[in-house]
Amino acid sequence: MAITLNNGFKMPVIGLGVWRMEGKDIRDLIINSIKIGYRHFDCAADYRNEAEVGEALAEAFRTGLVKREDLFITTKLWNSDHGHVIEACKDSLKKLQLDYLDLYLVHFPVATKHTGVGTTDSALAEDGMLDIDVTISLESTWRDMEKLASMGLVRSIGISNYDIFLTRDCLAYSKVKPAVNQIETHPYFQRDSLVKFCQKHGICVTAHTPLGGSVANTEWFGSVSCLDDPVLKGLADKYEKTVAQIVLRWGIQRNTVVIPKSSKIERLKENFEVLDFKLSEEDMDLIKKVDRKHRTNQPAKIWGIDLFA
């Protein structure tokens, strides 16, 4: 099952996010996920595991497990490389051992102090706040993203963590419209206005943190997971599915792409098995009522500044 992007390319509605995956585990996770049926992998320079993902992909191609054209590979431009877009993309391609990317995203709508291509540092200024580079505009970054598409290094370009106003601006100045906006959205942070705005203007929404972050964001940011919500647990009992499956199915029925992360084989299988049932309209409406407007991914706690305030 796939969503057709505004440039005609198809993006599988279920992908595997590789954030916080340790290098030594990635090989087996990638190989096993391909065997399960995953064809969409969401990476980023900032995850600092592109090289390990690349080794796993190369093995999958070499052994005939899958062909390159069967996979949809995304990675992202880090904040410190906004002034070095082409070099950063080529660095990611080299690490991933790929000739092209299916999708390249601007990871966050902010340029920060350059620390060397591919280093993905988040330099802090003397005041302890993220060292933002005020000489690089998002428009100039997007112009370089468009060059990547014309060079054939990427098939699609997009944005990530952009709100309605930044997305509107990108639509206004872009010659190549963003194909995707990847944002945090889940039952506790539904962001219905942003999702509908993007979809109205032909931008596919990918839900990162589609399960509300679960253990990862609880540990890092002290956030609350929707997987413990009694309403969602009740629906899991009703449909004889797990809460995670209910949440992912809800995301798919909103016409968003979901990219859950898991390092366990049984969870990889579970997360992929969400296409054999459908939530009723009544239950979709019921889930609307659990929204807490609760962002679980909170980099402000690391950066000393809240970009989403």
PDB file of C-alpha atoms in Angstrom:
ATOM      1  CA  MET A   1       0.000   0.000   0.000  1.00  0.00           C
ATOM      2  CA  ALA A   2       1.478   3.325  -1.054  1.00  0.00           C
ATOM      3  CA  ILE A   3       0.677   7.026  -1.333  1.00  0.00           C
ATOM      4  CA  THR A   4       1.379   8.777  -4.634  1.00  0.00           C
ATOM      5  CA  LEU A   5       3.436  11.921  -4.077  1.00  0.00           C
ATOM      6  CA  ASN A   6       2.836  15.169  -5.953  1.00  0.00           C
ATOM      7  CA  ASN A   7       5.583  14.293  -8.446  1.00  0.00           C
ATOM      8  CA  GLY A   8       4.167  10.854  -9.251  1.00  0.00           C
ATOM      9  CA  PHE A   9       6.533   8.715  -7.184  1.00  0.00           C
ATOM     10  CA  LYS A  10       4.979   6.238  -4.780  1.00  0.00           C
ATOM     11  CA  MET A  11       5.824   6.102  -1.080  1.00  0.00           C
ATOM     12  CA  PRO A  12       4.932   3.021   1.000  1.00  0.00           C
ATOM     13  CA  VAL A  13       2.549   3.953   3.827  1.00  0.00           C
ATOM     14  CA  ILE A  14       4.526   1.943   6.389  1.00  0.00           C
ATOM     15  CA  GLY A  15       8.223   2.465   6.904  1.00  0.00           C
ATOM     16  CA  LEU A  16      10.860   1.663   9.464  1.00  0.00           C
ATOM     17  CA  GLY A  17      12.507   4.530  11.292  1.00  0.00           C
ATOM     18  CA  VAL A  18      16.125   3.887  12.294  1.00  0.00           C
ATOM     19  CA  TRP A  19      16.556   6.609  14.936  1.00  0.00           C
ATOM     20  CA  ARG A  20      18.447   5.386  18.020  1.00  0.00           C
ATOM     21  CA  MET A  21      19.298   2.079  16.375  1.00  0.00           C
ATOM     22  CA  GLU A  22      22.738   0.922  17.418  1.00  0.00           C
ATOM     23  CA  GLY A  23      25.233   0.138  14.677  1.00  0.00           C
ATOM     24  CA  LYS A  24      25.800  -3.460  15.714  1.00  0.00           C
ATOM     25  CA  ASP A  25      22.065  -4.228  15.575  1.00  0.00           C
ATOM     26  CA  ILE A  26      21.192  -2.519  12.320  1.00  0.00           C
ATOM     27  CA  ARG A  27      22.297  -5.262   9.947  1.00  0.00           C
ATOM     28  CA  ASP A  28      19.891  -7.851  11.360  1.00  0.00           C
ATOM     29  CA  LEU A  29      17.082  -5.323  11.788  1.00  0.00           C
ATOM     30  CA  ILE A  30      17.263  -4.143   8.185  1.00  0.00           C
ATOM     31  CA  ILE A  31      17.589  -7.648   6.727  1.00  0.00           C
ATOM     32  CA  ASN A  32      14.776  -9.055   8.868  1.00  0.00           C
ATOM     33  CA  SER A  33      12.484  -6.105   8.184  1.00  0.00           C
ATOM     34  CA  ILE A  34      12.941  -6.573   4.436  1.00  0.00           C
ATOM     35  CA  LYS A  35      12.028 -10.249   4.859  1.00  0.00           C
ATOM     36  CA  ILE A  36       8.901  -9.198   6.780  1.00  0.00           C
ATOM     37  CA  GLY A  37       7.892  -6.921   3.909  1.00  0.00           C
ATOM     38  CA  TYR A  38       9.209  -3.451   4.715  1.00  0.00           C
ATOM     39  CA  ARG A  39      10.223  -1.492   1.636  1.00  0.00           C
ATOM     40  CA  HIS A  40      10.509   1.982   3.160  1.00  0.00           C
ATOM     41  CA  PHE A  41      13.357   3.058   5.445  1.00  0.00           C
ATOM     42  CA  ASP A  42      13.604   6.441   7.136  1.00  0.00           C
ATOM     43  CA  CYS A  43      17.139   7.586   7.924  1.00  0.00           C
ATOM     44  CA  ALA A  44      18.891  10.837   8.822  1.00  0.00           C
ATOM     45  CA  ALA A  45      22.450  12.099   8.960  1.00  0.00           C
ATOM     46  CA  ASP A  46      21.809  13.050  12.580  1.00  0.00           C
ATOM     47  CA  TYR A  47      21.052   9.448  13.536  1.00  0.00           C
ATOM     48  CA  ARG A  48      24.742   8.759  12.920  1.00  0.00           C
ATOM     49  CA  ASN A  49      24.143   5.282  11.564  1.00  0.00           C
ATOM     50  CA  GLU A  50      23.893   5.852   7.810  1.00  0.00           C
ATOM     51  CA  ALA A  51      27.072   3.857   7.199  1.00  0.00           C
ATOM     52  CA  GLU A  52      25.681   0.851   9.057  1.00  0.00           C
ATOM     53  CA  VAL A  53      22.365   1.124   7.228  1.00  0.00           C
ATOM     54  CA  GLY A  54      24.321   1.309   3.972  1.00  0.00           C
ATOM     55  CA  GLU A  55      26.174  -1.918   4.774  1.00  0.00           C
ATOM     56  CA  ALA A  56      22.899  -3.699   5.454  1.00  0.00           C
ATOM     57  CA  LEU A  57      21.298  -2.397   2.267  1.00  0.00           C
ATOM     58  CA  ALA A  58      24.351  -3.374   0.223  1.00  0.00           C
ATOM     59  CA  GLU A  59      24.124  -6.908   1.598  1.00  0.00           C
ATOM     60  CA  ALA A  60      20.422  -7.074   0.777  1.00  0.00           C
ATOM     61  CA  PHE A  61      21.126  -6.016  -2.817  1.00  0.00           C
ATOM     62  CA  ARG A  62      24.181  -8.247  -3.167  1.00  0.00           C
ATOM     63  CA  THR A  63      22.361 -11.371  -1.988  1.00  0.00           C
ATOM     64  CA  GLY A  64      19.317 -10.704  -4.163  1.00  0.00           C
ATOM     65  CA  LEU A  65      17.007 -10.275  -1.185  1.00  0.00           C
ATOM     66  CA  VAL A  66      15.632  -7.115  -2.779  1.00  0.00           C
ATOM     67  CA  LYS A  67      16.417  -4.753  -5.657  1.00  0.00           C
ATOM     68  CA  ARG A  68      17.274  -1.087  -5.184  1.00  0.00           C
ATOM     69  CA  GLU A  69      14.222  -0.007  -7.163  1.00  0.00           C
ATOM     70  CA  ASP A  70      11.983  -1.919  -4.755  1.00  0.00           C
ATOM     71  CA  LEU A  71      13.001   0.226  -1.793  1.00  0.00           C
ATOM     72  CA  PHE A  72      12.107   3.764  -0.760  1.00  0.00           C
ATOM     73  CA  ILE A  73      14.993   5.354   1.135  1.00  0.00           C
ATOM     74  CA  THR A  74      14.711   8.676   2.953  1.00  0.00           C
ATOM     75  CA  THR A  75      17.419  10.625   4.720  1.00  0.00           C
ATOM     76  CA  LYS A  76      17.703  14.172   5.999  1.00  0.00           C
ATOM     77  CA  LEU A  77      19.812  17.321   5.922  1.00  0.00           C
ATOM     78  CA  TRP A  78      21.023  18.275   9.395  1.00  0.00           C
ATOM     79  CA  ASN A  79      20.789  21.817  10.765  1.00  0.00           C
ATOM     80  CA  SER A  80      24.548  22.441  10.644  1.00  0.00           C
ATOM     81  CA  ASP A  81      24.719  21.636   6.920  1.00  0.00           C
ATOM     82  CA  HIS A  82      22.155  24.123   5.575  1.00  0.00           C
ATOM     83  CA  GLY A  83      24.909  26.038   3.811  1.00  0.00           C
ATOM     84  CA  HIS A  84      26.390  22.819   2.412  1.00  0.00           C
ATOM     85  CA  VAL A  85      23.333  20.993   1.076  1.00  0.00           C
ATOM     86  CA  ILE A  86      24.871  19.314  -1.962  1.00  0.00           C
ATOM     87  CA  GLU A  87      27.968  18.166  -0.081  1.00  0.00           C
ATOM     88  CA  ALA A  88      25.844  16.854   2.783  1.00  0.00           C
ATOM     89  CA  CYS A  89      23.580  14.896   0.439  1.00  0.00           C
ATOM     90  CA  LYS A  90      26.572  13.362  -1.330  1.00  0.00           C
ATOM     91  CA  ASP A  91      28.043  12.430   2.052  1.00  0.00           C
ATOM     92  CA  SER A  92      24.815  10.638   3.004  1.00  0.00           C
ATOM     93  CA  LEU A  93      24.688   8.866  -0.356  1.00  0.00           C
ATOM     94  CA  LYS A  94      28.249   7.657   0.120  1.00  0.00           C
ATOM     95  CA  LYS A  95      27.532   6.334   3.596  1.00  0.00           C
ATOM     96  CA  LEU A  96      24.304   4.668   2.458  1.00  0.00           C
ATOM     97  CA  GLN A  97      26.105   3.256  -0.612  1.00  0.00           C
ATOM     98  CA  LEU A  98      23.364   4.549  -2.910  1.00  0.00           C
ATOM     99  CA  ASP A  99      23.347   6.357  -6.254  1.00  0.00           C
ATOM    100  CA  TYR A 100      20.176   8.278  -5.438  1.00  0.00           C
ATOM    101  CA  LEU A 101      17.711   8.933  -2.632  1.00  0.00           C
ATOM    102  CA  ASP A 102      13.993   8.506  -2.971  1.00  0.00           C
ATOM    103  CA  LEU A 103      13.433  11.398  -0.580  1.00  0.00           C
ATOM    104  CA  TYR A 104      15.674  14.028   1.018  1.00  0.00           C
ATOM    105  CA  LEU A 105      14.245  16.210   3.769  1.00  0.00           C
ATOM    106  CA  VAL A 106      15.260  19.400   5.550  1.00  0.00           C
ATOM    107  CA  HIS A 107      15.361  17.857   9.035  1.00  0.00           C
ATOM    108  CA  PHE A 108      14.495  21.017  11.002  1.00  0.00           C
ATOM    109  CA  PRO A 109      13.621  24.524   9.800  1.00  0.00           C
ATOM    110  CA  VAL A 110      16.746  26.113  11.258  1.00  0.00           C
ATOM    111  CA  ALA A 111      20.333  26.615  10.129  1.00  0.00           C
ATOM    112  CA  THR A 112      22.961  26.311  12.845  1.00  0.00           C
ATOM    113  CA  LYS A 113      26.724  26.803  13.076  1.00  0.00           C
ATOM    114  CA  HIS A 114      28.494  24.617  10.536  1.00  0.00           C
ATOM    115  CA  THR A 115      30.675  22.001  12.216  1.00  0.00           C
ATOM    116  CA  GLY A 116      31.837  20.059   9.157  1.00  0.00           C
ATOM    117  CA  VAL A 117      29.792  18.135   6.594  1.00  0.00           C
ATOM    118  CA  GLY A 118      28.246  15.061   8.113  1.00  0.00           C
ATOM    119  CA  THR A 119      29.303  15.794  11.693  1.00  0.00           C
ATOM    120  CA  THR A 120      25.698  16.707  12.665  1.00  0.00           C
ATOM    121  CA  ASP A 121      26.697  18.553  15.815  1.00  0.00           C
ATOM    122  CA  SER A 122      24.329  20.930  17.585  1.00  0.00           C
ATOM    123  CA  ALA A 123      26.742  23.657  18.618  1.00  0.00           C
ATOM    124  CA  LEU A 124      25.660  25.778  21.555  1.00  0.00           C
ATOM    125  CA  ALA A 125      26.587  29.437  21.929  1.00  0.00           C
ATOM    126  CA  GLU A 126      28.120  30.902  25.096  1.00  0.00           C
ATOM    127  CA  ASP A 127      24.627  31.478  26.524  1.00  0.00           C
ATOM    128  CA  GLY A 128      23.905  27.744  26.301  1.00  0.00           C
ATOM    129  CA  MET A 129      21.405  28.170  23.476  1.00  0.00           C
ATOM    130  CA  LEU A 130      21.582  26.594  20.021  1.00  0.00           C
ATOM    131  CA  ASP A 131      24.018  28.578  17.867  1.00  0.00           C
ATOM    132  CA  ILE A 132      21.670  29.608  15.049  1.00  0.00           C
ATOM    133  CA  ASP A 133      23.171  30.912  11.796  1.00  0.00           C
ATOM    134  CA  VAL A 134      21.106  33.977  10.889  1.00  0.00           C
ATOM    135  CA  THR A 135      22.832  34.414   7.511  1.00  0.00           C
ATOM    136  CA  ILE A 136      21.184  31.355   5.887  1.00  0.00           C
ATOM    137  CA  SER A 137      17.505  31.540   4.987  1.00  0.00           C
ATOM    138  CA  LEU A 138      15.202  28.585   4.563  1.00  0.00           C
ATOM    139  CA  GLU A 139      14.563  29.794   1.026  1.00  0.00           C
ATOM    140  CA  SER A 140      18.251  29.555   0.132  1.00  0.00           C
ATOM    141  CA  THR A 141      18.378  26.078   1.661  1.00  0.00           C
ATOM    142  CA  TRP A 142      15.391  25.079  -0.453  1.00  0.00           C
ATOM    143  CA  ARG A 143      17.041  26.408  -3.605  1.00  0.00           C
ATOM    144  CA  ASP A 144      19.919  23.981  -2.977  1.00  0.00           C
ATOM    145  CA  MET A 145      17.448  21.173  -2.287  1.00  0.00           C
ATOM    146  CA  GLU A 146      15.929  21.868  -5.704  1.00  0.00           C
ATOM    147  CA  LYS A 147      19.377  21.602  -7.271  1.00  0.00           C
ATOM    148  CA  LEU A 148      19.677  18.079  -5.861  1.00  0.00           C
ATOM    149  CA  ALA A 149      16.522  17.091  -7.711  1.00  0.00           C
ATOM    150  CA  SER A 150      17.771  18.576 -10.983  1.00  0.00           C
ATOM    151  CA  MET A 151      21.104  16.774 -10.534  1.00  0.00           C
ATOM    152  CA  GLY A 152      19.333  13.430 -10.195  1.00  0.00           C
ATOM    153  CA  LEU A 153      20.733  12.784  -6.731  1.00  0.00           C
ATOM    154  CA  VAL A 154      17.243  12.673  -5.237  1.00  0.00           C
ATOM    155  CA  ARG A 155      13.861  11.802  -6.671  1.00  0.00           C
ATOM    156  CA  SER A 156      11.832  13.855  -4.197  1.00  0.00           C
ATOM    157  CA  ILE A 157      12.562  16.648  -1.763  1.00  0.00           C
ATOM    158  CA  GLY A 158      10.632  17.672   1.284  1.00  0.00           C
ATOM    159  CA  ILE A 159      10.549  19.330   4.668  1.00  0.00           C
ATOM    160  CA  SER A 160      10.344  18.140   8.236  1.00  0.00           C
ATOM    161  CA  ASN A 161       9.072  19.711  11.454  1.00  0.00           C
ATOM    162  CA  TYR A 162       7.608  22.694   9.540  1.00  0.00           C
ATOM    163  CA  ASP A 163       4.463  24.335  10.922  1.00  0.00           C
ATOM    164  CA  ILE A 164       1.668  25.790   8.797  1.00  0.00           C
ATOM    165  CA  PHE A 165       3.361  29.171   8.336  1.00  0.00           C
ATOM    166  CA  LEU A 166       6.745  27.777   7.314  1.00  0.00           C
ATOM    167  CA  THR A 167       5.041  25.276   5.009  1.00  0.00           C
ATOM    168  CA  ARG A 168       3.038  28.101   3.428  1.00  0.00           C
ATOM    169  CA  ASP A 169       6.228  30.086   2.884  1.00  0.00           C
ATOM    170  CA  CYS A 170       7.939  27.095   1.285  1.00  0.00           C
ATOM    171  CA  LEU A 171       5.010  26.688  -1.090  1.00  0.00           C
ATOM    172  CA  ALA A 172       5.289  30.380  -1.984  1.00  0.00           C
ATOM    173  CA  TYR A 173       8.990  30.424  -2.844  1.00  0.00           C
ATOM    174  CA  SER A 174       9.475  26.911  -4.169  1.00  0.00           C
ATOM    175  CA  LYS A 175       9.895  26.037  -7.811  1.00  0.00           C
ATOM    176  CA  VAL A 176       9.786  22.357  -6.881  1.00  0.00           C
ATOM    177  CA  LYS A 177       7.034  21.894  -4.322  1.00  0.00           C
ATOM    178  CA  PRO A 178       7.843  19.867  -1.217  1.00  0.00           C
ATOM    179  CA  ALA A 179       6.564  16.324  -1.688  1.00  0.00           C
ATOM    180  CA  VAL A 180       6.465  15.546   2.032  1.00  0.00           C
ATOM    181  CA  ASN A 181       6.305  17.231   5.411  1.00  0.00           C
ATOM    182  CA  GLN A 182       7.479  14.835   8.110  1.00  0.00           C
ATOM    183  CA  ILE A 183       6.089  15.873  11.500  1.00  0.00           C
ATOM    184  CA  GLU A 184       5.373  14.454  14.913  1.00  0.00           C
ATOM    185  CA  THR A 185       1.757  13.381  14.979  1.00  0.00           C
ATOM    186  CA  HIS A 186      -0.030  10.698  16.985  1.00  0.00           C
ATOM    187  CA  PRO A 187      -3.283  10.455  18.996  1.00  0.00           C
ATOM    188  CA  TYR A 188      -1.908  12.685  21.775  1.00  0.00           C
ATOM    189  CA  PHE A 189      -0.593  15.268  19.251  1.00  0.00           C
ATOM    190  CA  GLN A 190      -2.958  15.111  16.296  1.00  0.00           C
ATOM    191  CA  ARG A 191      -2.273  18.496  14.676  1.00  0.00           C
ATOM    192  CA  ASP A 192      -5.319  18.171  12.484  1.00  0.00           C
ATOM    193  CA  SER A 193      -5.029  21.684  11.019  1.00  0.00           C
ATOM    194  CA  LEU A 194      -1.439  21.159   9.874  1.00  0.00           C
ATOM    195  CA  VAL A 195      -2.183  17.707   8.458  1.00  0.00           C
ATOM    196  CA  LYS A 196      -5.196  18.988   6.521  1.00  0.00           C
ATOM    197  CA  PHE A 197      -3.310  22.064   5.286  1.00  0.00           C
ATOM    198  CA  CYS A 198      -0.499  19.947   3.889  1.00  0.00           C
ATOM    199  CA  GLN A 199      -2.841  17.463   2.265  1.00  0.00           C
ATOM    200  CA  LYS A 200      -4.948  20.262   0.764  1.00  0.00           C
ATOM    201  CA  HIS A 201      -1.832  21.577  -0.964  1.00  0.00           C
ATOM    202  CA  GLY A 202      -0.601  18.215  -2.208  1.00  0.00           C
ATOM    203  CA  ILE A 203       2.035  17.618   0.463  1.00  0.00           C
ATOM    204  CA  CYS A 204       2.112  14.118   1.903  1.00  0.00           C
ATOM    205  CA  VAL A 205       2.370  14.011   5.684  1.00  0.00           C
ATOM    206  CA  THR A 206       4.706  11.454   7.216  1.00  0.00           C
ATOM    207  CA  ALA A 207       4.190  10.820  10.911  1.00  0.00           C
ATOM    208  CA  HIS A 208       7.461  10.499  12.754  1.00  0.00           C
ATOM    209  CA  THR A 209       6.965   9.390  16.362  1.00  0.00           C
ATOM    210  CA  PRO A 210       3.647   7.808  15.227  1.00  0.00           C
ATOM    211  CA  LEU A 211       3.365   5.844  18.478  1.00  0.00           C
ATOM    212  CA  GLY A 212       3.975   8.877  20.641  1.00  0.00           C
ATOM    213  CA  GLY A 213       7.622   8.110  21.239  1.00  0.00           C
ATOM    214  CA  SER A 214       6.985   5.312  23.711  1.00  0.00           C
ATOM    215  CA  VAL A 215      10.060   4.415  25.775  1.00  0.00           C
ATOM    216  CA  ALA A 216      12.527   6.485  23.722  1.00  0.00           C
ATOM    217  CA  ASN A 217      10.941   9.871  24.351  1.00  0.00           C
ATOM    218  CA  THR A 218       9.860   8.962  27.873  1.00  0.00           C
ATOM    219  CA  GLU A 219      13.520   8.352  28.708  1.00  0.00           C
ATOM    220  CA  TRP A 220      14.951  11.340  26.824  1.00  0.00           C
ATOM    221  CA  PHE A 221      12.303  13.997  27.366  1.00  0.00           C
ATOM    222  CA  GLY A 222      10.072  12.757  30.186  1.00  0.00           C
ATOM    223  CA  SER A 223       7.047  12.750  27.894  1.00  0.00           C
ATOM    224  CA  VAL A 224       3.828  10.739  28.122  1.00  0.00           C
ATOM    225  CA  SER A 225       3.004   7.896  25.715  1.00  0.00           C
ATOM    226  CA  CYS A 226      -0.436   7.407  24.218  1.00  0.00           C
ATOM    227  CA  LEU A 227       0.076   3.631  24.292  1.00  0.00           C
ATOM    228  CA  ASP A 228      -1.156   3.646  27.894  1.00  0.00           C
ATOM    229  CA  ASP A 229      -4.374   5.500  27.074  1.00  0.00           C
ATOM    230  CA  PRO A 230      -7.515   3.636  28.291  1.00  0.00           C
ATOM    231  CA  VAL A 231      -9.556   4.595  25.213  1.00  0.00           C
ATOM    232  CA  LEU A 232      -6.933   3.175  22.883  1.00  0.00           C
ATOM    233  CA  LYS A 233      -6.591   0.090  25.051  1.00  0.00           C
ATOM    234  CA  GLY A 234     -10.340  -0.408  24.788  1.00  0.00           C
ATOM    235  CA  LEU A 235     -10.172  -0.236  21.001  1.00  0.00           C
ATOM    236  CA  ALA A 236      -7.315  -2.726  21.008  1.00  0.00           C
ATOM    237  CA  ASP A 237      -9.529  -5.162  22.893  1.00  0.00           C
ATOM    238  CA  LYS A 238     -12.435  -4.496  20.532  1.00  0.00           C
ATOM    239  CA  TYR A 239     -10.427  -5.183  17.361  1.00  0.00           C
ATOM    240  CA  GLU A 240      -8.243  -7.870  18.964  1.00  0.00           C
ATOM    241  CA  LYS A 241      -5.139  -5.899  18.063  1.00  0.00           C
ATOM    242  CA  THR A 242      -2.373  -4.267  20.067  1.00  0.00           C
ATOM    243  CA  VAL A 243      -2.608  -0.604  21.030  1.00  0.00           C
ATOM    244  CA  ALA A 244       0.309   0.114  18.696  1.00  0.00           C
ATOM    245  CA  GLN A 245      -1.572  -1.478  15.791  1.00  0.00           C
ATOM    246  CA  ILE A 246      -4.643   0.645  16.555  1.00  0.00           C
ATOM    247  CA  VAL A 247      -2.530   3.810  16.594  1.00  0.00           C
ATOM    248  CA  LEU A 248      -0.719   2.979  13.340  1.00  0.00           C
ATOM    249  CA  ARG A 249      -3.980   2.057  11.608  1.00  0.00           C
ATOM    250  CA  TRP A 250      -5.450   5.388  12.746  1.00  0.00           C
ATOM    251  CA  GLY A 251      -2.486   7.157  11.181  1.00  0.00           C
ATOM    252  CA  ILE A 252      -2.893   5.322   7.888  1.00  0.00           C
ATOM    253  CA  GLN A 253      -6.617   6.089   7.778  1.00  0.00           C
ATOM    254  CA  ARG A 254      -5.745   9.777   8.121  1.00  0.00           C
ATOM    255  CA  ASN A 255      -3.847   9.324   4.830  1.00  0.00           C
ATOM    256  CA  THR A 256      -0.514   9.825   6.540  1.00  0.00           C
ATOM    257  CA  VAL A 257       2.590   7.671   6.183  1.00  0.00           C
ATOM    258  CA  VAL A 258       3.761   6.055   9.422  1.00  0.00           C
ATOM    259  CA  ILE A 259       7.378   5.187  10.246  1.00  0.00           C
ATOM    260  CA  PRO A 260       7.458   3.431  13.615  1.00  0.00           C
ATOM    261  CA  LYS A 261      10.780   2.371  15.104  1.00  0.00           C
ATOM    262  CA  SER A 262      11.451  -0.950  16.764  1.00  0.00           C
ATOM    263  CA  SER A 263      14.518  -3.015  17.532  1.00  0.00           C
ATOM    264  CA  LYS A 264      12.571  -6.199  18.236  1.00  0.00           C
ATOM    265  CA  ILE A 265      11.571  -8.665  15.517  1.00  0.00           C
ATOM    266  CA  GLU A 266       8.159  -9.397  17.019  1.00  0.00           C
ATOM    267  CA  ARG A 267       7.383  -5.668  17.130  1.00  0.00           C
ATOM    268  CA  LEU A 268       8.581  -5.220  13.551  1.00  0.00           C
ATOM    269  CA  LYS A 269       6.058  -7.857  12.490  1.00  0.00           C
ATOM    270  CA  GLU A 270       3.325  -6.412  14.672  1.00  0.00           C
ATOM    271  CA  ASN A 271       3.791  -2.883  13.337  1.00  0.00           C
ATOM    272  CA  PHE A 272       3.647  -4.127   9.757  1.00  0.00           C
ATOM    273  CA  GLU A 273       0.409  -6.072  10.259  1.00  0.00           C
ATOM    274  CA  VAL A 274      -2.008  -3.152  10.179  1.00  0.00           C
ATOM    275  CA  LEU A 275      -3.487  -3.450   6.709  1.00  0.00           C
ATOM    276  CA  ASP A 276      -5.859  -6.338   7.403  1.00  0.00           C
ATOM    277  CA  PHE A 277      -8.441  -4.365   9.391  1.00  0.00           C
ATOM    278  CA  LYS A 278     -10.118  -0.957   9.382  1.00  0.00           C
ATOM    279  CA  LEU A 279     -11.269   1.326  12.164  1.00  0.00           C
ATOM    280  CA  SER A 280     -14.888   2.442  11.937  1.00  0.00           C
ATOM    281  CA  GLU A 281     -15.705   6.124  11.474  1.00  0.00           C
ATOM    282  CA  GLU A 282     -17.139   6.128  14.994  1.00  0.00           C
ATOM    283  CA  ASP A 283     -13.872   4.852  16.400  1.00  0.00           C
ATOM    284  CA  MET A 284     -11.844   7.318  14.330  1.00  0.00           C
ATOM    285  CA  ASP A 285     -13.993  10.064  15.889  1.00  0.00           C
ATOM    286  CA  LEU A 286     -13.464   8.544  19.321  1.00  0.00           C
ATOM    287  CA  ILE A 287      -9.694   8.775  18.906  1.00  0.00           C
ATOM    288  CA  LYS A 288     -10.037  12.476  18.043  1.00  0.00           C
ATOM    289  CA  LYS A 289     -11.187  13.040  21.615  1.00  0.00           C
ATOM    290  CA  VAL A 290      -7.964  11.785  23.228  1.00  0.00           C
ATOM    291  CA  ASP A 291      -5.818  14.580  21.733  1.00  0.00           C
ATOM    292  CA  ARG A 292      -3.742  16.284  24.444  1.00  0.00           C
ATOM    293  CA  LYS A 293      -1.728  18.549  22.142  1.00  0.00           C
ATOM    294  CA  HIS A 294       1.276  16.883  23.741  1.00  0.00           C
ATOM    295  CA  ARG A 295       4.568  17.020  21.848  1.00  0.00           C
ATOM    296  CA  THR A 296       6.774  14.133  22.976  1.00  0.00           C
ATOM    297  CA  ASN A 297       9.899  14.905  20.919  1.00  0.00           C
ATOM    298  CA  GLN A 298      11.308  17.948  22.679  1.00  0.00           C
ATOM    299  CA  PRO A 299      14.799  18.894  21.444  1.00  0.00           C
ATOM    300  CA  ALA A 300      14.490  22.182  23.329  1.00  0.00           C
ATOM    301  CA  LYS A 301      15.656  20.286  26.397  1.00  0.00           C
ATOM    302  CA  ILE A 302      18.961  19.697  24.600  1.00  0.00           C
ATOM    303  CA  TRP A 303      19.219  22.887  22.548  1.00  0.00           C
ATOM    304  CA  GLY A 304      18.311  25.363  25.276  1.00  0.00           C
ATOM    305  CA  ILE A 305      15.776  26.998  22.959  1.00  0.00           C
ATOM    306  CA  ASP A 306      12.267  25.966  21.948  1.00  0.00           C
ATOM    307  CA  LEU A 307      11.971  26.288  18.168  1.00  0.00           C
ATOM    308  CA  PHE A 308       8.285  25.359  18.382  1.00  0.00           C
ATOM    309  CA  ALA A 309       7.260  27.944  20.995  1.00  0.00           C
TER     310      ALA A 309
END
